[in-house]
Coordinates of C-alpha atoms in Angstrom, one line a residue:
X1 CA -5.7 -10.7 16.7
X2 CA -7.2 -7.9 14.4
X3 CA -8.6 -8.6 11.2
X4 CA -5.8 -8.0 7.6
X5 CA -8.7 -5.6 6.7
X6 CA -9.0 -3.4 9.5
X7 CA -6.4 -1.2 8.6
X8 CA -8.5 -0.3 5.0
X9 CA -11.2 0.3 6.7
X10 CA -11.2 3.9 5.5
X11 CA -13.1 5.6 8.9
X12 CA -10.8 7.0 11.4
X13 CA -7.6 8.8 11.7
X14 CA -4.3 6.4 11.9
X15 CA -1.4 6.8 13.8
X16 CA 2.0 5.9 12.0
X17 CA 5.7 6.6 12.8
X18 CA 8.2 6.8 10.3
X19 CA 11.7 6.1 11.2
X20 CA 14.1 7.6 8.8
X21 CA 18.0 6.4 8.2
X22 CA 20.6 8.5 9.4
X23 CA 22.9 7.9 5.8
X24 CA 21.4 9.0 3.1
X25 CA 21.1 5.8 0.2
X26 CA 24.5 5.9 -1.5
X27 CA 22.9 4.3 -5.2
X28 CA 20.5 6.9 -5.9
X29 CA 21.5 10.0 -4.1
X30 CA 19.8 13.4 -5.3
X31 CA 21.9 14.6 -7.9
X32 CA 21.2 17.7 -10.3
X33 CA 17.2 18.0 -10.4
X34 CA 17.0 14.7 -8.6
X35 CA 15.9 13.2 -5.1
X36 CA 16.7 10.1 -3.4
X37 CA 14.6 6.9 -3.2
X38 CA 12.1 6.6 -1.0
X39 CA 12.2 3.5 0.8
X40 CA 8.9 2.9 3.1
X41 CA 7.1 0.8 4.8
X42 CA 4.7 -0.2 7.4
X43 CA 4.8 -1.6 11.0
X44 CA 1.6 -2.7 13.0
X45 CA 2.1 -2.2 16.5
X46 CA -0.5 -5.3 17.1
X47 CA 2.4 -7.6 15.6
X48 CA 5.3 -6.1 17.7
X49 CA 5.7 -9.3 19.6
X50 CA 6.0 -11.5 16.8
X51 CA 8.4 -8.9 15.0
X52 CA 9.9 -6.1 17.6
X53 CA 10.8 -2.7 16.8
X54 CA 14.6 -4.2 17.3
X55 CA 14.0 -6.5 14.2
X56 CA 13.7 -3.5 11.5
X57 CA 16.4 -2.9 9.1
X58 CA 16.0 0.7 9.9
X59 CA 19.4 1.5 7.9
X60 CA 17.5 0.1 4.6
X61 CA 14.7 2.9 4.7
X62 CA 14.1 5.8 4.4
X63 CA 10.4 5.7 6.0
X64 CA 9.1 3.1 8.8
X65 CA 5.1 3.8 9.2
X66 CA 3.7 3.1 12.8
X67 CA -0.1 1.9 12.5
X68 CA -1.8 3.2 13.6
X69 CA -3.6 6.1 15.8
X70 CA -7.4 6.9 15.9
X71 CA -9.6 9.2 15.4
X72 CA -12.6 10.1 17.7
X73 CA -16.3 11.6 17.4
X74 CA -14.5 14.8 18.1
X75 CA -12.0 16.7 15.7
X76 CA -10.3 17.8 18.8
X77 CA -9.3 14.2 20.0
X78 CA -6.8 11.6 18.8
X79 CA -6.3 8.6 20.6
X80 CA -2.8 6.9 19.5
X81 CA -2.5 3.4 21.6
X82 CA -4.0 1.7 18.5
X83 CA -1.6 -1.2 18.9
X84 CA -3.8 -2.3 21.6
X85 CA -6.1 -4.7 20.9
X86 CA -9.1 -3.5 22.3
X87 CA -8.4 -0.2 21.0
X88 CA -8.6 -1.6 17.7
X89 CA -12.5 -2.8 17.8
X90 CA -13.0 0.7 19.7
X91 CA -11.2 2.0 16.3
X92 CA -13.8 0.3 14.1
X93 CA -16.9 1.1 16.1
X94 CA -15.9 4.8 16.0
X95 CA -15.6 4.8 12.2
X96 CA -19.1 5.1 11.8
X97 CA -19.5 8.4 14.0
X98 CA -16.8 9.6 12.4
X99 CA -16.9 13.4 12.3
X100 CA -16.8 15.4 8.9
X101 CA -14.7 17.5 8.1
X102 CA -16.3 19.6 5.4
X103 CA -17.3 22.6 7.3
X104 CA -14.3 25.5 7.7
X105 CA -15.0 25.3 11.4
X106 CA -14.3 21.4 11.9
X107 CA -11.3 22.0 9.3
X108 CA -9.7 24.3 11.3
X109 CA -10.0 22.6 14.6
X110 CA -8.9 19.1 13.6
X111 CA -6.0 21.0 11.5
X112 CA -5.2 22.4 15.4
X113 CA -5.6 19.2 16.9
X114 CA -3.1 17.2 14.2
X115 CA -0.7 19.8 14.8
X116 CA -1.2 19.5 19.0
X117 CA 0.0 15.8 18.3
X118 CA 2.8 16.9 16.2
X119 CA 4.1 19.2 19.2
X120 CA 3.4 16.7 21.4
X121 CA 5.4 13.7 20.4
X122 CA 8.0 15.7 18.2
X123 CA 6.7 14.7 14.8
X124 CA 8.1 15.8 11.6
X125 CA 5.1 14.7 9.2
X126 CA 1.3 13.4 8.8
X127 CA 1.0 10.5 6.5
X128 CA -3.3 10.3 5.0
X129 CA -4.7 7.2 4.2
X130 CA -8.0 7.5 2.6
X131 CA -8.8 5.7 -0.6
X132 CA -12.1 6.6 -1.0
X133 CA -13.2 10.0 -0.9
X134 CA -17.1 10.1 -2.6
X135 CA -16.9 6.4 -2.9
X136 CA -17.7 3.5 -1.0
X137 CA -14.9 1.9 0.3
X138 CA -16.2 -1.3 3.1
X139 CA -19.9 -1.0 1.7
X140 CA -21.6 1.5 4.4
X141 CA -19.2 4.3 3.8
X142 CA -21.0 8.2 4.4
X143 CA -19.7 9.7 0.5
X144 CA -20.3 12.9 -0.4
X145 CA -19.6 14.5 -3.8
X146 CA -17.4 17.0 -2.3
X147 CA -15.4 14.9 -0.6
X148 CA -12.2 15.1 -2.6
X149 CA -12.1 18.8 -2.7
X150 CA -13.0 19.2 1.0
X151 CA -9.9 16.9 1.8
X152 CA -7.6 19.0 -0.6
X153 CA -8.9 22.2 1.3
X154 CA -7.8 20.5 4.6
X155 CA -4.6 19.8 3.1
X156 CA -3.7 23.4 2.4
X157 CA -5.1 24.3 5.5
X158 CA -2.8 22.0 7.2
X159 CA 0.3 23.2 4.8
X160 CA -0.1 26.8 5.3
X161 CA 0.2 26.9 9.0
X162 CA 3.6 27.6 10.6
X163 CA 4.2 24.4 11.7
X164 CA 2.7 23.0 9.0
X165 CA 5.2 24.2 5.9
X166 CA 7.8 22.0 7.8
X167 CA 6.4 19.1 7.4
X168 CA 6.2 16.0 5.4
X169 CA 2.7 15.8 4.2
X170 CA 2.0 12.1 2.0
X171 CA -0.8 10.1 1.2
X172 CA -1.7 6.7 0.8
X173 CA -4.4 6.8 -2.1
X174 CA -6.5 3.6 -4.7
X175 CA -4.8 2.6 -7.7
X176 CA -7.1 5.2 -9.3
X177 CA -7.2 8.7 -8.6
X178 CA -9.9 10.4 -6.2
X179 CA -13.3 10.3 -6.8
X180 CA -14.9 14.1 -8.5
X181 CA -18.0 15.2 -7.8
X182 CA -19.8 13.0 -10.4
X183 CA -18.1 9.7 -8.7
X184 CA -15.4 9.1 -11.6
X185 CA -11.7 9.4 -11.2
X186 CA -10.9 13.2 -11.2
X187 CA -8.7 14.3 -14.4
X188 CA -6.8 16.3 -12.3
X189 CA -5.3 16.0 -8.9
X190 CA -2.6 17.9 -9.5
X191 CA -3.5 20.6 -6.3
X192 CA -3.0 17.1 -3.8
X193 CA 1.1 17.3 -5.6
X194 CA 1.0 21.0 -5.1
X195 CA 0.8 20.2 -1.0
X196 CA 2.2 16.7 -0.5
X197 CA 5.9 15.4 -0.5
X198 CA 4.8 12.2 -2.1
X199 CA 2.0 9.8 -2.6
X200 CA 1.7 5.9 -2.2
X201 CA -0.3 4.2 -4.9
X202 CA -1.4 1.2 -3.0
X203 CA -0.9 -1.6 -5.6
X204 CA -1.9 -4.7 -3.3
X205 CA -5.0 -6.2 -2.9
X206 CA -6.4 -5.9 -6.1
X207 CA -9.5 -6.6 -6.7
X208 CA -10.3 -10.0 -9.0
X209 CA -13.5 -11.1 -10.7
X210 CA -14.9 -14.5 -9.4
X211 CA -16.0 -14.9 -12.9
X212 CA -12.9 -15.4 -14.5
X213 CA -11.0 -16.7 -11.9
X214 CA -8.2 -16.1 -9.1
X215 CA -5.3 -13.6 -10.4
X216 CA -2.7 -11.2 -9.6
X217 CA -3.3 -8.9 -6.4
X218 CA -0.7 -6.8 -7.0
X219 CA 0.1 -6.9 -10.9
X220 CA 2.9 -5.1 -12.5
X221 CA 1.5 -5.1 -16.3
X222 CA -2.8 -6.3 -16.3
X223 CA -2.4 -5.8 -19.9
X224 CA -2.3 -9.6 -20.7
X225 CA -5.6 -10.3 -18.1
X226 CA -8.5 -11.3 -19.4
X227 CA -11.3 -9.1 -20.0
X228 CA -12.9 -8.5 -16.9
X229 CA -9.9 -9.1 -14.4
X230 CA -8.1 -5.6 -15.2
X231 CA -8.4 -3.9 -12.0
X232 CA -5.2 -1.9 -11.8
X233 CA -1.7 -2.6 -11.7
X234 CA 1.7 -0.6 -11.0
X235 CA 1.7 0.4 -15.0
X236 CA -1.6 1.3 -15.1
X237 CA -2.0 3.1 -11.9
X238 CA 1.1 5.0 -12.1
X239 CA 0.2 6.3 -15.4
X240 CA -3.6 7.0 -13.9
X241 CA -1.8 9.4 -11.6
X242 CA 0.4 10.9 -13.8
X243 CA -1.8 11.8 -16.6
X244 CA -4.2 13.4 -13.7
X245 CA -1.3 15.9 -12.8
X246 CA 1.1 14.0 -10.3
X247 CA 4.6 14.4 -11.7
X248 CA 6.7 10.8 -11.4
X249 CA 8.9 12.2 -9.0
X250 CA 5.8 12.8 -6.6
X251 CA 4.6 8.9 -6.8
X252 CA 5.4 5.6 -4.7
X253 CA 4.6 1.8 -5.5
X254 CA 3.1 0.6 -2.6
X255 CA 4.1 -2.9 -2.7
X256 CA 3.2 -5.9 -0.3
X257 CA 4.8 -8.6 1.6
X258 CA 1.7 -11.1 1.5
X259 CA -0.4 -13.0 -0.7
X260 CA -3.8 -13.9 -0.9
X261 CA -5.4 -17.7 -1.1
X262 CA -8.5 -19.4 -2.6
X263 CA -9.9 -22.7 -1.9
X264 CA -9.6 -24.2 -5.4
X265 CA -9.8 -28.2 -7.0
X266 CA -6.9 -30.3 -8.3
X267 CA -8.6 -31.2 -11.2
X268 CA -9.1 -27.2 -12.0
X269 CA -5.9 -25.6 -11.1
X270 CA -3.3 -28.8 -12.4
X271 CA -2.8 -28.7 -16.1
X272 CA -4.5 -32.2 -17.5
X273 CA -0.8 -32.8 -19.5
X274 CA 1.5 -32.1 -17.0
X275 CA 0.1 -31.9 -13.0
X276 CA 3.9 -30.2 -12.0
X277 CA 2.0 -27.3 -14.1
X278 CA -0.8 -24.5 -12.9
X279 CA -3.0 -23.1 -15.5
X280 CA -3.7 -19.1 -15.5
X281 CA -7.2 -18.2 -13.6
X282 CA -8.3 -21.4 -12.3
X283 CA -11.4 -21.1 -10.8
X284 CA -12.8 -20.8 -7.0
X285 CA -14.7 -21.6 -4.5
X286 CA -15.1 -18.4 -2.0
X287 CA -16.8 -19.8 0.3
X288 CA -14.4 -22.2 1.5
X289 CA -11.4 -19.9 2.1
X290 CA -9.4 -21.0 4.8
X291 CA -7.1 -19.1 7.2
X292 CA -4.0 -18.2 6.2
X293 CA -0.9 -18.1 8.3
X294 CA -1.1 -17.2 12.0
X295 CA -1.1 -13.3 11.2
X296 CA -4.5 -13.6 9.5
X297 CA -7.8 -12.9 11.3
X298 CA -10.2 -15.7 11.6
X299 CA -13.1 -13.0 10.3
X300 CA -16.1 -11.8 11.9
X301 CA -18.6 -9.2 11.7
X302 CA -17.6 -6.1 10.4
X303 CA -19.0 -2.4 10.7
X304 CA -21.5 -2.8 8.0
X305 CA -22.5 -5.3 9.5
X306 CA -21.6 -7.9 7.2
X307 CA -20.2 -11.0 8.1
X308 CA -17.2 -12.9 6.5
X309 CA -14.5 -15.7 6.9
X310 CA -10.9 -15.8 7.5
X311 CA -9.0 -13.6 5.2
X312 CA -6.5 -16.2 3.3
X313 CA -3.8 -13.8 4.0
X314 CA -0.1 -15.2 3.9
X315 CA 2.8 -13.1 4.8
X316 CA 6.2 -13.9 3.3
X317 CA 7.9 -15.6 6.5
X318 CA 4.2 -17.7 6.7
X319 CA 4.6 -19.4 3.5
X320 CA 8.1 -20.3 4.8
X321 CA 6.4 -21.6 8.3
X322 CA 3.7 -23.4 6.8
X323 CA 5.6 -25.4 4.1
X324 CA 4.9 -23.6 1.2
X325 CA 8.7 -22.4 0.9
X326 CA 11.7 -23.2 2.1
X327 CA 14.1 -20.6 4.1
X328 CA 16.0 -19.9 0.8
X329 CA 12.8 -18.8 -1.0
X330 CA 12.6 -22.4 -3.1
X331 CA 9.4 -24.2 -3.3
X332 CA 8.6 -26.5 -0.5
X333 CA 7.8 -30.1 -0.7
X334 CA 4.6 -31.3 -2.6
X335 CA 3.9 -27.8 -3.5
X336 CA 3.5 -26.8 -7.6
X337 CA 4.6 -23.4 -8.4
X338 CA 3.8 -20.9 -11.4
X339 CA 5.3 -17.5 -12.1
X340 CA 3.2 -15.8 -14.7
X341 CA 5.6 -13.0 -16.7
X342 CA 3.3 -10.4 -18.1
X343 CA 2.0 -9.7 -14.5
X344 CA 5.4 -10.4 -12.8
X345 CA 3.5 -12.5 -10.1
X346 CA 4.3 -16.4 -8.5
X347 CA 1.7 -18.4 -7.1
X348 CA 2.0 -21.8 -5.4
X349 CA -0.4 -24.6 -4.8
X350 CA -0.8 -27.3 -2.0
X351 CA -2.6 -30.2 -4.2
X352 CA -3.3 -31.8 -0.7
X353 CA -5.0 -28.9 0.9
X354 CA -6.0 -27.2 -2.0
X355 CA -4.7 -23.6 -1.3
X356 CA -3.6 -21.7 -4.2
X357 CA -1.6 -18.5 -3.0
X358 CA -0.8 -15.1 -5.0
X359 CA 2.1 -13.3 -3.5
X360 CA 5.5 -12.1 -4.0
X361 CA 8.7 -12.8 -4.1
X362 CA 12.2 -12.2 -5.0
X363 CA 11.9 -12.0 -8.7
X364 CA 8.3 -10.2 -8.2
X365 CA 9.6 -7.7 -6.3
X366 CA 13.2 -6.9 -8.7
X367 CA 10.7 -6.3 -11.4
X368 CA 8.5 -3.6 -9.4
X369 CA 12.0 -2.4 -8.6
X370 CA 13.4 -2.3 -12.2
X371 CA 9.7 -0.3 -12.5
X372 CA 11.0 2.1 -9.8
X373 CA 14.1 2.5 -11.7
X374 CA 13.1 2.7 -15.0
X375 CA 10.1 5.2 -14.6
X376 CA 11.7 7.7 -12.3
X377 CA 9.1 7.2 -9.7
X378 CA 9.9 8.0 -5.9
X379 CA 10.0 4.8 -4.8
X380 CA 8.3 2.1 -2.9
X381 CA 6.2 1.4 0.3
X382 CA 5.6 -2.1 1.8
X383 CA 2.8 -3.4 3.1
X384 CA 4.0 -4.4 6.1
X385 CA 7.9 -4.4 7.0
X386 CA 7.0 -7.4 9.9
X387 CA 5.7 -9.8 6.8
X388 CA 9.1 -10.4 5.0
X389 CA 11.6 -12.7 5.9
X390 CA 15.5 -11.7 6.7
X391 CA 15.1 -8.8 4.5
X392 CA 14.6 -10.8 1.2
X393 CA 12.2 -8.7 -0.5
X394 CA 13.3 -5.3 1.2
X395 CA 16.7 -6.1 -0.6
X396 CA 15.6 -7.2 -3.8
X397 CA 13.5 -4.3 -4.3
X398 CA 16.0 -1.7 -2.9
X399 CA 18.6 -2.8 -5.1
X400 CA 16.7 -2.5 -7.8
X401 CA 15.2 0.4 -7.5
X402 CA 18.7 2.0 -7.0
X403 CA 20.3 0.2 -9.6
X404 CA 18.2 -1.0 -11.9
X405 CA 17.8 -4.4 -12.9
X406 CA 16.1 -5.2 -16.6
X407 CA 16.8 -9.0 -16.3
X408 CA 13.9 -8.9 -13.7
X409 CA 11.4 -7.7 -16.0
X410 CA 10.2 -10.9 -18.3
X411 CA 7.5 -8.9 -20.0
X412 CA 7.1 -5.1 -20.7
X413 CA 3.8 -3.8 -21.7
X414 CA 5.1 -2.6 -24.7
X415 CA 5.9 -6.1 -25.6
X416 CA 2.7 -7.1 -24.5
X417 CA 0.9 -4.8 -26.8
X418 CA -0.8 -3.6 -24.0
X419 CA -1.0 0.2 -21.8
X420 CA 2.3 1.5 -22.4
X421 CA 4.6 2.1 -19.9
X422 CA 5.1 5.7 -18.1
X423 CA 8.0 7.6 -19.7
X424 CA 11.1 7.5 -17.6
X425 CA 12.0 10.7 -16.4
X426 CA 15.0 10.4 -14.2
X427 CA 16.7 13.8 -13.7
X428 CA 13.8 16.0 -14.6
X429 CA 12.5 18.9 -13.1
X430 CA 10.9 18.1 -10.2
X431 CA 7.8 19.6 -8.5
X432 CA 8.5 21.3 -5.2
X433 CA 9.2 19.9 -2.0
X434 CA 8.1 22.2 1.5
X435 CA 10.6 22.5 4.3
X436 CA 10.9 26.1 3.6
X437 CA 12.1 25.6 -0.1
X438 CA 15.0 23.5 1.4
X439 CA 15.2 20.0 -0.8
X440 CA 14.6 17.3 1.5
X441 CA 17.3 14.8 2.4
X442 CA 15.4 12.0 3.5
X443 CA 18.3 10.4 5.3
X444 CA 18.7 12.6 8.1
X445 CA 15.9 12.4 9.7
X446 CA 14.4 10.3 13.2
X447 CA 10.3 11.0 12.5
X448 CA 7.1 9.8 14.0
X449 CA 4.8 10.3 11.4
X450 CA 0.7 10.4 11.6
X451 CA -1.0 8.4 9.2
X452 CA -5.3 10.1 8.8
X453 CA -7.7 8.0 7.8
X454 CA -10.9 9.7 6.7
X455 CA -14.4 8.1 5.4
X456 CA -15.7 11.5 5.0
X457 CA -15.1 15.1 5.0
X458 CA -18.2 16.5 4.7

């Protein structure tokens, strides 16, 4: 079973498919100025027998992501049968020969061979995934401090091609927005908006600080964290984006459907006046995480070289298998449960085992869709569709984010006195979508869509 990280490894090129509905989303259809919600999400082919193609709601998106396809040393070879497990370690161990992309030459003949593929299996997009450009990303990443701009020069390269003004061109990026030269987060991307449909803010495994304790790993609002655990949330990564030149209408929440678990004491976690409560931050012990449901990899050696344990990873349906919830979403016996409101996040805790789990649910994910709603963003992208459980976060966010749903939200940032919130901006002007100049009805479309994963482009 692969490793929960693998697919961030940021080295090789991904395959993805998206599967698009063939009714367009009645709530939110594109009105004056206006497009429809995005709804996206994820399906690893390496979990197809747990959760076959047969068990996707394909009517409730608008984009299913296959992952993934590979790169190879060569910019004139992708390998796609990444759902096969051996492919998968041949995937990682070809990261590190990765070829760059920097040169006009390379650019040009890996533009060719992306657009072989397309012609090949009748695609109608490319979907990148690389967080990391001039940054390390797994620790032994090759960065160079053109990196960013090489990868916006591929892009146009890509989009100015016949076949390429046809198709739908997104990206996967960090909760902050690509590195510049100097290593910071450029002040202006806007050129990546200029030649993508949309982009996917990945707002899921969130970095936390040992030091202060376990937290959020996919926060709505950080603005209530302690210092030192404000690594990025939907508010604040949103806004990132926006103020470096993506317009709202060009963003998506990425959004996941698992949670993350720390080894952590009774006596740390239970509040000393009330053990049916869980205090905010408890401390950890990282060295004793255990495995999480049966999804998550029992760990291993990675291409650094480094060595680490299980991942602690928890899809939706596993908290329901291992006891942690019931079918309907309520707690499960013996387990203590906590929603904080300022980061819109539940987290449960097993006294007897001492797992303490960060995820979503429900409630979590009708207040990333009120977000949706309110801000005028896209929409969302899940993290993976397989990891939910009859549809109950696909629908909770999906009606929200067509409708709208305030009650959701406990805590705004303004409340909070906090970042403020992005401005909503719900039928603006929007920035242009390809196709020819024809608007985009994301509805009527069957696509197989490619998902690039670069370290470098050098």
């Amino acid at each position: 079973m692969a490793v929960w990280r693998l697919p961030f490894v940021l080295l090789s090129l991904l395959g993805s498919a998206i599967a698009l509905q063939e009714r367009v989303l009645e709530s939110r259809a594109p009105g004056d100025g206006e497009t429809p919600l995005i709804a996206a999400a994820w399906y690893t082919g390496w979990h197809s027998t747990d959760f076959p193609l047969s068990r996707v709601s394909w009517s409730k998106y608008t984009h299913i992501t296959y992952a993934f396809g590979i790169t190879t040393p060569s910019p004139e070879l992708v390998a796609l049968d990444a759902s096969d497990e051996r492919l998968l370690t041949e995937f990682v161990a070809l990261a590190r020969e990765n070829v760059g992309l920097g040169s006009a030459s390379n650019r040009t003949t890996f533009v060719n061979t992306i657009l072989n593929v397309v012609r090949r299996y009748n695609l109608d997009g490319i979907d990148f995934d690389w967080e990391y450009p001039n940054m390390q990303g797994l620790g032994c990443n090759i960065v160079n401090p053109d990196d960013t701009s090489n990868f916006l020069s591929f892009l146009r390269e890509l989009r100015q091609t016949d076949r390429g003004r046809d198709l739908v061109l997104s990206a996967a990026v960090y909760v902050t927005p690509f590195a510049d030269a100097s290593g910071s987060p450029s002040t202006d991307v806007s050129g990546f908006a200029e030649v993508l449909d949309y982009i996917a803010v990945m707002n899921y495994d969130v970095r936390i600080n040992q030091s202060v304790g376990a937290g959020s790993r996919s926060p709505l609002d950080d603005s209530c964290a302690p210092a030192g655990a404000k690594w990025g949330s939907a508010v604040t990564s949103i806004e990132a984006w926006r103020e470096a030149g993506v317009p709202l209408n060009k963003l998506v929440l990425g959004v996941p459907a698992h949670g993350h678990s720390y080894d952590v004491s009774p006596s740390v976690v239970l509040s000393r006046s009330n053990s049916s409560l869980l205090v905010e931050y408890p401390s950890f012990n990282p060295a004793a995480r255990k495995r999480g449901d049966r999804w998550d990899g029992e760990g291993g050696t990675d291409v650094c070289g480094a060595t680490d344990g299980p991942g602690g990873v928890y899809t939706y349906w596993g908290l329901i298998e291992t006891g942690f919830l019931k079918q309907d979403g309520s707690v499960g016996d013996g387990i203590v449960k906590r929603y904080d409101e300022c980061s819109e996040t539940p987290f449960l805790y097993n006294p007897e085992s001492r797992v303490y789990v960060s995820y979503e649910d429900a409630r979590s994910y009708a207040a990333k869709g009120d977000f949706i709603y309110s801000t005028g963003i896209a929409g969302f992208a899940m993290w993976e569709a397989g990891g939910d459980y009859n549809d109950v976060l696909l629908d909770s966010i999906r009606h929200a984010s067509l409708n709208g749903n305030p009650g959701a939200r406990t805590r705004s940032s303004r409340e909070s006195g906090g970042t403020q919130a992005v401005v909503p901006t719900r039928n603006t002007a929007t920035s242009p979508s390809y196709r020819n100049n024809v608007p985009i009805v994301w509805g009527s479309l069957i696509t197989l869509i490619y998902t690039c994963v670069f370290l470098t482009l050098r």
